Short mmCIF file of C-alpha atoms and ligand atoms in Angstrom, two decimals:
data_model
loop_
_atom_site.label_atom_id
_atom_site.label_comp_id
_atom_site.label_asym_id
_atom_site.label_seq_id
_atom_site.Cartn_x
_atom_site.Cartn_y
_atom_site.Cartn_z
CA MET A 1 0.02 -0.03 0.01
CA GLN A 2 2.79 2.43 0.67
CA GLN A 3 4.16 1.80 -2.82
CA ILE A 4 0.64 2.48 -4.19
CA TRP A 5 0.48 5.60 -2.32
CA GLN A 6 3.90 6.72 -3.60
CA ASN A 7 2.56 5.97 -7.17
CA PHE A 8 -0.50 7.90 -6.44
CA LEU A 9 1.54 10.93 -5.37
CA LYS A 10 3.41 10.74 -8.69
CA ILE A 11 0.29 10.76 -10.68
CA ILE A 12 -1.45 13.70 -8.87
CA LYS A 13 1.78 15.63 -8.98
CA GLU A 14 1.44 15.52 -12.76
CA GLU A 15 -2.23 16.30 -12.54
CA VAL A 16 -2.37 19.11 -9.98
CA GLY A 17 1.19 20.25 -9.71
CA SER A 18 4.02 19.79 -7.21
CA GLN A 19 2.88 22.71 -5.06
CA VAL A 20 -0.35 21.16 -4.11
CA VAL A 21 1.39 17.84 -3.32
CA GLU A 22 4.02 19.65 -1.22
CA THR A 23 1.29 21.68 0.60
CA TRP A 24 -1.36 18.99 1.30
CA PHE A 25 -0.08 15.60 0.74
CA LYS A 26 3.46 15.64 2.02
CA ALA A 27 2.34 15.38 5.61
CA VAL A 28 -0.29 12.64 4.92
CA SER A 29 0.62 9.14 5.24
CA VAL A 30 -1.11 5.71 4.96
CA GLU A 31 -1.75 4.28 8.37
CA ASN A 32 -3.72 1.13 7.41
CA TRP A 33 -5.25 -0.72 4.58
CA ASP A 34 -8.08 -3.02 5.38
CA GLU A 35 -8.31 -5.31 2.31
CA GLU A 36 -11.58 -6.84 3.36
CA LYS A 37 -13.39 -3.60 3.94
CA LYS A 38 -11.58 -1.85 1.18
CA THR A 39 -10.79 0.95 3.52
CA ILE A 40 -7.67 3.01 3.58
CA SER A 41 -6.76 5.06 6.67
CA LEU A 42 -4.91 8.13 6.02
CA ASN A 43 -3.04 9.83 8.75
CA VAL A 44 -3.35 13.67 8.57
CA PRO A 45 -1.52 16.17 10.71
CA ASN A 46 -4.65 18.16 11.83
CA GLN A 47 -8.16 18.88 11.27
CA PHE A 48 -7.57 21.70 8.91
CA VAL A 49 -5.57 19.54 6.43
CA LYS A 50 -8.19 16.83 6.76
CA ASN A 51 -11.02 19.24 5.80
CA TRP A 52 -9.18 20.75 2.97
CA ILE A 53 -8.25 17.37 1.48
CA LYS A 54 -11.74 16.17 1.94
CA GLU A 55 -13.21 19.17 0.25
CA HIS A 56 -10.75 19.44 -2.60
CA TYR A 57 -9.06 16.20 -3.34
CA ILE A 58 -11.32 13.37 -2.36
CA ILE A 59 -12.48 12.67 -5.71
CA LEU A 60 -9.00 12.49 -7.13
CA ILE A 61 -7.80 10.26 -4.34
CA THR A 62 -10.74 7.84 -4.78
CA LYS A 63 -10.38 7.75 -8.59
CA HIS A 64 -6.72 7.12 -8.74
CA LEU A 65 -6.53 4.61 -5.76
CA LYS A 66 -9.35 2.55 -7.35
CA LYS A 67 -7.48 2.44 -10.65
CA LEU A 68 -4.11 1.58 -8.89
CA LEU A 69 -5.62 -1.15 -6.83
CA SER A 70 -7.97 -2.38 -9.67
CA ILE A 71 -10.85 -2.29 -7.54
CA ASN A 72 -14.21 -0.44 -8.01
CA ARG A 73 -15.04 0.63 -4.50
CA ILE A 74 -12.89 2.21 -1.87
CA ASN A 75 -13.53 3.88 1.53
CA ILE A 76 -11.32 6.59 2.81
CA ASP A 77 -10.89 7.18 6.57
CA PHE A 78 -8.89 10.11 7.99
CA ILE A 79 -7.31 9.80 11.40
CA SER A 80 -4.86 11.83 13.31
CA THR A 81 -2.49 10.06 15.60
CA ASN A 82 -1.01 13.44 16.64
CA THR A 83 -3.70 14.77 18.81
CA GLU A 84 -1.69 17.69 20.10
CA LYS A 85 -1.39 19.01 16.58
CA ASN A 86 -5.23 19.03 16.14
CA ILE A 87 -5.11 22.27 18.21
CA VAL A 88 -3.51 25.14 16.57
CA LYS A 89 -1.03 26.42 19.09
CA ASN A 90 -0.18 30.14 19.27
CA ILE A 91 2.84 29.96 21.38
CA ILE A 92 5.96 30.33 19.25
CA PRO A 93 8.87 32.52 19.74
CA ALA A 94 9.15 35.74 17.71
CA SER A 95 10.93 35.41 14.51
CA ILE A 96 9.47 35.84 11.11
CA ILE A 97 8.46 33.16 8.77
CA TYR A 98 8.43 34.05 5.07
CA PRO A 99 6.18 32.37 2.76
CA GLU A 100 7.69 29.65 0.72
CA LYS A 101 8.24 31.09 -2.63
CA SER A 102 5.15 30.07 -4.58
CA LYS A 103 6.57 29.44 -7.98
CA THR A 104 3.22 28.68 -9.56
CA SER A 105 1.49 31.63 -8.40
CA GLU A 106 4.30 34.03 -9.39
CA LYS A 107 4.50 32.38 -12.79
CA ASN A 108 0.83 32.57 -13.02
CA GLU A 109 1.09 36.43 -12.38
CA LEU A 110 3.63 36.62 -15.11
CA ILE A 111 1.64 34.58 -17.48
CA GLU A 112 -1.46 36.52 -16.64
CA ASN A 113 0.41 39.63 -17.34
CA LYS A 114 0.64 38.42 -20.88
CA SER A 115 3.93 40.28 -21.13
CA ASN A 116 7.38 39.35 -21.87
CA LEU A 117 8.49 42.91 -21.06
CA PRO A 118 12.05 42.67 -19.74
CA ALA A 119 11.16 45.21 -17.00
CA GLN A 120 8.46 42.85 -15.60
CA ARG A 121 10.51 39.80 -15.77
CA THR A 122 11.79 40.51 -12.22
CA ILE A 123 9.74 38.65 -9.88
CA PRO A 124 8.67 40.92 -7.23
CA ASN A 125 10.28 39.62 -4.06
CA LYS A 126 13.16 41.89 -3.50
CA PHE A 127 11.77 43.79 -0.59
CA ASN A 128 8.71 42.25 0.60
CA TYR A 129 7.27 41.34 -2.86
CA VAL A 130 7.02 45.09 -3.97
CA ASN A 131 7.92 45.06 -7.63
CA PRO A 132 10.35 47.75 -8.31
CA SER A 133 9.22 48.23 -11.91
CA TYR A 134 5.65 49.29 -11.08
CA LYS A 135 6.03 53.02 -10.13
CA PHE A 136 3.89 56.05 -10.30
CA ASP A 137 5.97 57.54 -13.07
CA SER A 138 5.14 54.68 -15.37
CA PHE A 139 1.47 54.96 -14.55
CA VAL A 140 -0.59 56.97 -17.08
CA VAL A 141 -3.31 58.92 -15.49
CA GLY A 142 -6.55 59.47 -17.45
CA PRO A 143 -10.21 60.13 -16.47
CA ASN A 144 -10.67 56.45 -15.93
CA ASN A 145 -8.09 56.21 -12.96
CA SER A 146 -7.41 59.79 -11.91
CA LEU A 147 -9.24 59.33 -8.53
CA ALA A 148 -7.61 56.03 -7.68
CA HIS A 149 -4.28 57.49 -8.70
CA ALA A 150 -4.69 60.76 -6.61
CA ALA A 151 -5.90 58.71 -3.60
CA SER A 152 -2.98 56.32 -3.93
CA TYR A 153 -0.51 59.29 -4.08
CA ALA A 154 -2.14 60.91 -1.17
CA VAL A 155 -1.85 57.81 1.02
CA CYS A 156 1.93 57.79 0.47
CA GLN A 157 2.21 61.36 1.76
CA ASN A 158 0.28 60.68 4.90
CA LEU A 159 0.54 57.05 5.74
CA GLY A 160 -2.31 55.75 7.78
CA ARG A 161 -3.78 59.17 8.37
CA VAL A 162 -5.93 59.94 5.36
CA TYR A 163 -7.68 57.18 3.72
CA ASN A 164 -7.51 54.10 5.71
CA PRO A 165 -8.08 51.51 4.38
CA LEU A 166 -7.86 52.61 0.80
CA PHE A 167 -9.83 50.24 -1.29
CA ILE A 168 -9.26 50.07 -5.12
CA TYR A 169 -11.57 48.22 -7.26
CA GLY A 170 -12.05 47.58 -10.98
CA GLY A 171 -11.96 44.92 -13.65
CA THR A 172 -9.04 42.79 -14.44
CA GLY A 173 -6.01 44.18 -16.19
CA LEU A 174 -6.92 47.83 -15.37
CA GLY A 175 -3.94 48.76 -13.21
CA LYS A 176 -4.75 47.86 -9.62
CA THR A 177 -1.69 45.80 -9.02
CA HIS A 178 0.38 48.53 -10.67
CA LEU A 179 -1.00 51.09 -8.34
CA LEU A 180 -0.45 48.88 -5.14
CA HIS A 181 3.19 48.42 -6.10
CA SER A 182 3.59 52.11 -6.86
CA ILE A 183 2.43 52.96 -3.40
CA GLY A 184 4.95 50.44 -2.03
CA ASN A 185 7.88 51.95 -4.07
CA GLU A 186 6.93 55.52 -3.22
CA VAL A 187 6.75 54.91 0.48
CA LYS A 188 10.00 52.97 0.37
CA ASN A 189 11.70 55.77 -1.46
CA LYS A 190 10.36 58.48 1.02
CA ASN A 191 11.31 56.53 4.05
CA SER A 192 13.32 53.40 3.76
CA SER A 193 12.77 52.35 7.34
CA LYS A 194 8.99 51.70 6.88
CA LYS A 195 8.06 48.17 6.87
CA ILE A 196 6.15 47.49 3.74
CA LEU A 197 4.48 44.30 2.69
CA TYR A 198 2.76 43.56 -0.64
CA GLN A 199 1.06 40.35 -0.90
CA THR A 200 -1.46 38.74 -3.09
CA THR A 201 -4.45 37.24 -1.39
CA ASP A 202 -3.67 33.89 -2.75
CA ARG A 203 -0.26 33.93 -1.26
CA PHE A 204 -1.64 35.36 2.07
CA THR A 205 -4.08 32.21 2.01
CA ASN A 206 -1.31 29.81 1.16
CA GLU A 207 0.94 31.17 3.72
CA PHE A 208 -1.72 31.03 6.41
CA ILE A 209 -2.48 27.43 5.49
CA HIS A 210 1.15 26.60 5.76
CA ALA A 211 1.33 28.29 9.15
CA ILE A 212 -1.52 26.17 10.37
CA ARG A 213 0.09 22.98 9.11
CA LEU A 214 3.34 23.86 10.71
CA ASP A 215 1.70 25.32 13.86
CA LYS A 216 3.12 28.80 13.17
CA VAL A 217 0.04 30.79 13.23
CA MET A 218 1.42 33.21 15.75
CA LEU A 219 4.34 33.84 13.59
CA PHE A 220 2.26 34.45 10.66
CA ARG A 221 0.27 36.94 12.58
CA GLN A 222 3.23 38.74 13.82
CA LYS A 223 4.65 39.13 10.43
CA TYR A 224 1.74 41.01 9.34
CA GLN A 225 1.07 42.99 12.45
CA LYS A 226 4.42 44.59 12.39
CA VAL A 227 4.17 46.32 9.09
CA ASP A 228 3.59 50.01 8.51
CA LEU A 229 1.90 49.38 5.16
CA LEU A 230 0.09 46.47 4.02
CA LEU A 231 -0.82 46.07 0.50
CA LEU A 232 -3.14 43.21 -0.25
CA ASP A 233 -4.07 42.52 -3.77
CA ASP A 234 -7.22 40.80 -4.99
CA ILE A 235 -9.01 40.53 -1.82
CA GLN A 236 -11.99 39.01 -3.62
CA PHE A 237 -10.16 35.70 -3.31
CA LEU A 238 -10.87 35.56 0.44
CA SER A 239 -14.31 34.58 -0.70
CA ASN A 240 -15.56 31.54 1.23
CA LYS A 241 -12.29 31.09 3.03
CA GLU A 242 -13.69 31.44 6.50
CA GLN A 243 -10.59 30.76 8.43
CA THR A 244 -8.32 33.14 6.39
CA GLN A 245 -11.11 35.71 6.69
CA GLU A 246 -11.06 35.41 10.44
CA MET A 247 -7.17 35.82 10.46
CA PHE A 248 -7.34 38.81 8.16
CA PHE A 249 -9.95 40.44 10.34
CA HIS A 250 -7.77 40.34 13.42
CA ILE A 251 -4.87 41.61 11.34
CA PHE A 252 -6.85 44.40 9.89
CA ASN A 253 -8.19 45.58 13.36
CA LEU A 254 -4.74 45.61 14.85
CA LEU A 255 -3.22 47.58 11.97
CA TYR A 256 -5.96 50.02 11.95
CA GLU A 257 -5.91 50.67 15.61
CA GLN A 258 -2.28 51.49 15.40
CA LYS A 259 -2.90 53.69 12.34
CA LYS A 260 -0.91 51.55 10.09
CA GLN A 261 -1.88 51.97 6.34
CA ILE A 262 -3.85 49.28 4.59
CA VAL A 263 -4.43 49.32 0.87
CA LEU A 264 -6.61 46.64 -0.74
CA SER A 265 -7.71 45.88 -4.23
CA SER A 266 -10.53 43.76 -5.60
CA ASP A 267 -12.42 43.12 -8.74
CA THR A 268 -15.64 44.49 -7.25
CA PHE A 269 -17.06 46.76 -4.81
CA PRO A 270 -16.79 45.54 -1.08
CA LYS A 271 -20.51 44.75 -0.78
CA GLU A 272 -20.39 42.82 -3.88
CA ILE A 273 -17.72 40.31 -2.88
CA LYS A 274 -19.48 37.13 -2.42
CA GLY A 275 -18.81 34.84 0.44
CA LEU A 276 -17.30 37.56 2.68
CA GLN A 277 -18.30 38.03 6.22
CA ALA A 278 -20.43 41.05 6.67
CA ARG A 279 -18.27 42.60 9.44
CA LEU A 280 -15.31 42.45 7.18
CA LYS A 281 -17.27 44.07 4.23
CA SER A 282 -18.22 46.95 6.46
CA ARG A 283 -14.56 47.44 7.47
CA LEU A 284 -13.44 47.54 3.89
CA GLU A 285 -15.61 50.61 3.41
CA TRP A 286 -14.34 52.57 6.47
CA GLY A 287 -11.75 54.48 4.41
CA LEU A 288 -12.01 55.53 0.84
CA VAL A 289 -13.32 53.30 -1.91
CA VAL A 290 -12.29 54.22 -5.48
CA ASP A 291 -12.65 52.55 -8.80
CA ILE A 292 -10.69 52.15 -12.10
CA GLN A 293 -12.50 52.03 -15.32
CA MET A 294 -11.39 51.06 -18.82
CA PRO A 295 -9.51 54.03 -20.35
CA ASP A 296 -10.74 56.03 -23.26
CA LEU A 297 -8.95 56.04 -26.57
CA GLU A 298 -6.53 58.97 -25.77
CA THR A 299 -5.49 57.36 -22.53
CA LYS A 300 -4.96 53.98 -24.22
CA ILE A 301 -2.73 55.62 -26.79
CA ALA A 302 -0.75 57.37 -24.02
CA ILE A 303 -0.26 54.06 -22.27
CA LEU A 304 0.88 52.35 -25.44
CA GLU A 305 3.30 55.20 -25.97
CA LYS A 306 4.57 54.91 -22.43
CA LYS A 307 5.01 51.23 -22.78
CA ALA A 308 6.77 51.39 -26.27
CA GLU A 309 9.10 54.05 -24.74
CA LEU A 310 9.97 51.88 -21.70
CA ASN A 311 10.69 48.90 -24.03
CA SER A 312 12.34 50.62 -26.82
CA ILE A 313 9.72 49.77 -29.26
CA ASN A 314 9.42 52.07 -32.11
CA LEU A 315 5.77 53.02 -32.36
CA THR A 316 4.26 55.42 -34.89
CA ASN A 317 1.05 57.29 -34.26
CA ASP A 318 -1.04 55.40 -36.81
CA VAL A 319 0.04 52.03 -35.14
CA ALA A 320 -0.66 53.22 -31.73
CA ASN A 321 -4.11 54.39 -32.82
CA PHE A 322 -4.79 51.15 -34.50
CA ILE A 323 -3.85 48.99 -31.44
CA ALA A 324 -5.74 51.25 -29.10
CA SER A 325 -8.87 51.21 -31.11
CA LYS A 326 -8.75 47.41 -31.43
CA VAL A 327 -8.27 46.50 -27.86
CA THR A 328 -11.39 47.10 -25.75
CA SER A 329 -10.94 44.59 -23.07
CA ASN A 330 -8.26 45.81 -20.69
CA ILE A 331 -4.71 47.33 -20.39
CA ARG A 332 -3.02 44.09 -20.00
CA GLU A 333 -4.33 42.99 -23.35
CA LEU A 334 -3.35 46.30 -24.79
CA GLU A 335 0.12 45.65 -23.60
CA GLY A 336 -0.04 42.19 -24.90
CA ALA A 337 -0.95 43.37 -28.38
CA LEU A 338 1.91 45.81 -28.36
CA ILE A 339 4.31 43.02 -27.36
CA ARG A 340 3.09 40.74 -30.14
CA VAL A 341 3.59 43.43 -32.74
CA GLY A 342 7.05 44.16 -31.31
CA ALA A 343 8.00 40.51 -31.24
CA PHE A 344 6.70 39.84 -34.70
CA SER A 345 8.74 42.90 -35.99
CA THR A 346 11.88 41.52 -34.41
CA LEU A 347 11.39 37.98 -35.40
CA THR A 348 10.72 38.82 -39.00
CA ASN A 349 13.18 41.66 -39.10
CA LYS A 350 10.59 44.09 -40.42
CA PRO A 351 9.91 47.63 -39.04
CA ILE A 352 6.55 48.04 -37.21
CA SER A 353 4.05 49.27 -39.71
CA LEU A 354 0.31 49.53 -39.90
CA GLU A 355 0.26 46.69 -42.19
CA LEU A 356 2.39 44.56 -39.88
CA ALA A 357 0.19 45.31 -36.91
CA LYS A 358 -2.97 44.51 -38.83
CA LYS A 359 -1.52 41.14 -39.74
CA VAL A 360 -0.50 40.34 -36.30
CA LEU A 361 -3.61 41.59 -34.55
CA LEU A 362 -5.98 40.02 -37.00
CA HIS A 363 -7.67 37.92 -34.29
CA LEU A 364 -8.77 40.95 -32.40
CA ASN A 365 -11.50 41.54 -34.88
CA ASP A 366 -13.22 38.29 -34.37
CA ASN A 367 -11.90 36.84 -31.15
CA ASN A 368 -12.99 33.32 -30.59
CA LYS A 369 -12.90 32.02 -34.10
CA LYS A 370 -9.51 33.48 -34.82
CA GLU A 371 -8.10 32.20 -31.60
CA GLY A 372 -9.38 28.74 -32.50
CA ILE A 373 -7.66 28.94 -35.80
CA MET A 374 -4.48 30.07 -34.09
CA LEU A 375 -4.64 27.12 -31.72
CA GLU A 376 -5.03 24.69 -34.59
CA LYS A 377 -2.11 26.32 -36.38
CA ILE A 378 0.25 26.02 -33.48
CA LEU A 379 -0.71 22.39 -32.82
CA LYS A 380 -0.30 21.56 -36.56
CA THR A 381 3.10 23.29 -36.90
CA ILE A 382 4.43 21.64 -33.77
CA ALA A 383 3.09 18.25 -34.62
CA ARG A 384 4.82 18.55 -38.20
CA HIS A 385 8.02 19.83 -36.64
CA TYR A 386 8.37 16.92 -34.25
CA SER A 387 6.75 14.32 -36.54
CA ILE A 388 4.06 13.45 -34.08
CA SER A 389 0.39 13.29 -34.96
CA ILE A 390 -2.10 15.77 -33.76
CA ASN A 391 -4.10 12.86 -32.29
CA GLU A 392 -1.19 11.67 -30.26
CA LEU A 393 -0.72 15.10 -28.95
CA LYS A 394 -4.34 15.34 -27.84
CA SER A 395 -4.19 11.72 -26.49
CA LYS A 396 -3.66 10.83 -22.81
CA LYS A 397 -0.35 9.14 -23.70
CA ARG A 398 2.37 10.08 -21.29
CA HIS A 399 5.36 8.82 -23.08
CA LYS A 400 8.17 11.32 -22.42
CA ASN A 401 8.74 12.23 -26.05
CA ILE A 402 5.12 13.07 -26.51
CA ALA A 403 4.66 14.76 -23.21
CA ILE A 404 7.52 17.28 -23.83
CA VAL A 405 6.22 18.27 -27.30
CA ARG A 406 2.78 18.78 -25.68
CA GLN A 407 4.24 20.95 -23.10
CA VAL A 408 5.94 23.04 -25.78
CA ALA A 409 2.56 23.31 -27.46
CA PHE A 410 0.94 24.63 -24.20
CA PHE A 411 3.71 27.10 -23.84
CA LEU A 412 3.33 28.57 -27.32
CA MET A 413 -0.38 28.58 -27.23
CA LYS A 414 -0.28 30.77 -24.06
CA LYS A 415 2.51 32.96 -25.59
CA LEU A 416 0.83 33.46 -29.03
CA THR A 417 -2.88 33.72 -28.17
CA PHE A 418 -5.09 35.38 -25.57
CA CYS A 419 -6.76 32.07 -24.67
CA SER A 420 -7.01 31.11 -21.01
CA LEU A 421 -5.24 28.18 -19.54
CA GLN A 422 -8.59 26.43 -19.42
CA THR A 423 -9.36 26.87 -23.11
CA ILE A 424 -5.87 25.74 -24.05
CA GLY A 425 -6.29 22.60 -21.81
CA GLU A 426 -9.60 21.86 -23.30
CA PHE A 427 -8.30 22.21 -26.79
CA VAL A 428 -5.38 19.73 -26.25
CA GLY A 429 -7.30 16.68 -25.09
CA LYS A 430 -9.48 18.14 -22.30
CA ARG A 431 -6.72 18.75 -19.76
CA ASP A 432 -7.27 20.96 -16.82
CA HIS A 433 -5.73 24.38 -16.35
CA SER A 434 -3.28 23.21 -13.70
CA THR A 435 -1.79 20.70 -16.13
CA VAL A 436 -1.27 23.42 -18.51
CA LEU A 437 0.30 25.85 -16.02
CA HIS A 438 2.59 23.12 -14.86
CA ALA A 439 3.66 22.36 -18.44
CA ILE A 440 4.42 26.01 -19.11
CA THR A 441 6.44 26.45 -15.96
CA LYS A 442 8.43 23.42 -16.95
CA VAL A 443 9.14 24.74 -20.46
CA GLU A 444 10.11 28.12 -19.04
CA LYS A 445 12.56 26.38 -16.81
CA ILE A 446 14.19 24.49 -19.56
CA LEU A 447 14.30 27.71 -21.67
CA GLU A 448 16.21 29.40 -19.00
CA LYS A 449 19.03 26.88 -19.14
CA ASP A 450 19.06 25.29 -22.56
CA ARG A 451 20.07 27.46 -25.47
CA ASP A 452 19.57 25.03 -28.13
CA PHE A 453 16.07 24.28 -26.93
CA ALA A 454 15.27 28.06 -26.78
CA LYS A 455 16.53 28.33 -30.46
CA LYS A 456 14.38 25.53 -31.45
CA ILE A 457 11.33 26.99 -29.89
CA ASN A 458 12.08 30.34 -31.45
CA ASN A 459 12.17 28.59 -34.86
CA ILE A 460 8.82 26.97 -34.41
CA GLU A 461 7.36 30.31 -33.24
CA GLN A 462 8.67 31.88 -36.31
CA LYS A 463 7.09 29.19 -38.41
CA ILE A 464 3.81 29.60 -36.66
CA LEU A 465 3.70 33.38 -37.09
CA MET A 466 4.79 33.26 -40.73
CA SER A 467 2.36 30.60 -41.84
P1 LIG B 501 -4.97 44.59 -12.44
O1 LIG B 501 -4.21 44.30 -11.28
O2 LIG B 501 -5.96 45.64 -12.34
O3 LIG B 501 -5.61 43.30 -12.98
P2 LIG B 501 -2.38 45.39 -13.42
O4 LIG B 501 -2.12 46.42 -12.46
O5 LIG B 501 -1.79 44.08 -13.44
O6 LIG B 501 -4.07 45.18 -13.51
O7 LIG B 501 -2.17 46.00 -14.85
C1 LIG B 501 -2.07 45.18 -16.10
C2 LIG B 501 -1.03 45.90 -16.93
O8 LIG B 501 -1.40 47.03 -17.38
C3 LIG B 501 0.30 46.08 -16.22
O9 LIG B 501 1.38 45.72 -17.04
C4 LIG B 501 0.29 47.57 -15.88
O10 LIG B 501 1.55 48.11 -15.94
C5 LIG B 501 -0.54 48.02 -17.08
N1 LIG B 501 -1.26 49.27 -16.74
C6 LIG B 501 -2.45 49.26 -16.20
N2 LIG B 501 -2.89 50.67 -16.01
C7 LIG B 501 -1.90 51.39 -16.48
C8 LIG B 501 -1.75 52.72 -16.63
N3 LIG B 501 -2.67 53.65 -16.17
N4 LIG B 501 -0.53 53.24 -17.14
C9 LIG B 501 0.37 52.37 -17.56
N5 LIG B 501 0.25 51.04 -17.46
C10 LIG B 501 -0.83 50.53 -16.93
MG1 LIG B 502 -3.87 42.51 -10.19
#
């Protein structure tokens, strides 16, 4: 059974990624296997882990263990031999724990950014996760964001005294994260002794879960309670996470009482965040709530010009105008479009012209259909290049040679289209988004080290773009 469990871990690592396995399954062991009753007893470190696994992974466990044991029914029992650990202890000496660097979520951020801009390659963890490349001076102010910008700037001049908390909300890709980091950088610049912490709510949650698992909740709390400025991004992800909300509530109160500045972002207005405790919602509105909207055409053009300048891309007025008028969704996509045009110009050695931009951004006219065609094209080109059939790429085969080609396909699909991880996974044999993410991370890692491989990928990319 121990062997079976090890095999199971390998399989789910493929399926859900190593981070999940590290976080949730590392501390779980097989206590007993009752052949007759077909019952496996899993030893878990505490109640929290047990609940989490039950809620999120029980189907996976059942499915794979049945397969591995060749049986059609299995019962799963959770036990905890370590009774002491069932109680979360809060008595730990004071020293700070830092979150384990969560590669996936950082990569995720980068992938979501849709950008290969060199300036944003730096992963924001230099000083407390504030990304030094997001500053006020690279933030273009327009009617859509002027209030959010002004409030953010005001907060820096008068930390904890004017708008506390400052709550910035708006759709995805409209500049919330950029503003949060800008505040962090500005405050750091003004007074380097201030303790600043930028954190995504996802990481906050993961870190909290880790702390519970390792019985380090007190340390977790201390870390957040001693900051002068807390920047917590995408707070809507606290939704339905009762225990994390509880913890955040306490941290919020303590910081607030000490007049420490809190800045939060979310995709909606506080009241509209679903699955959030009412008392927390009301606190989020105690300070100032500001929104960011989609920019108008002029602001979009100004943003494009700024980004082009930052990345030494030669952009003429007509091309900027064209891109700005085509992209209507958000600024991240606006930036993505600029990058694609820039990359295409570099790859084909042609200057950026309206004609070139039109060719590259063809899909923006008729999104879904064109993206579908692009996915087909990528798969076809790759299959041909590696002499593998498309069916094989879409199949469940895990042979090493096929798997790596499939991973390359995922990588290029993410790079060359605006499709979500989910869409890409669906397209290549109904795989889920975490498999796609895992594959992309893997390819990125190889690319960093292996120049020949990078050249090959570049080659394929060129073929796709030219076909
Ligand atoms: P959000 O957090 O709202 O999803 P981000 O802050 O990640 O959005 O912004 C997405 C991209 O758009 C970033 O690369 C950011 O630099 C850029 N961006 C957004 N708003 C502006 C702006 N007003 N000026 C310059 N760049 C912007
Ligand atoms: Mg963001």
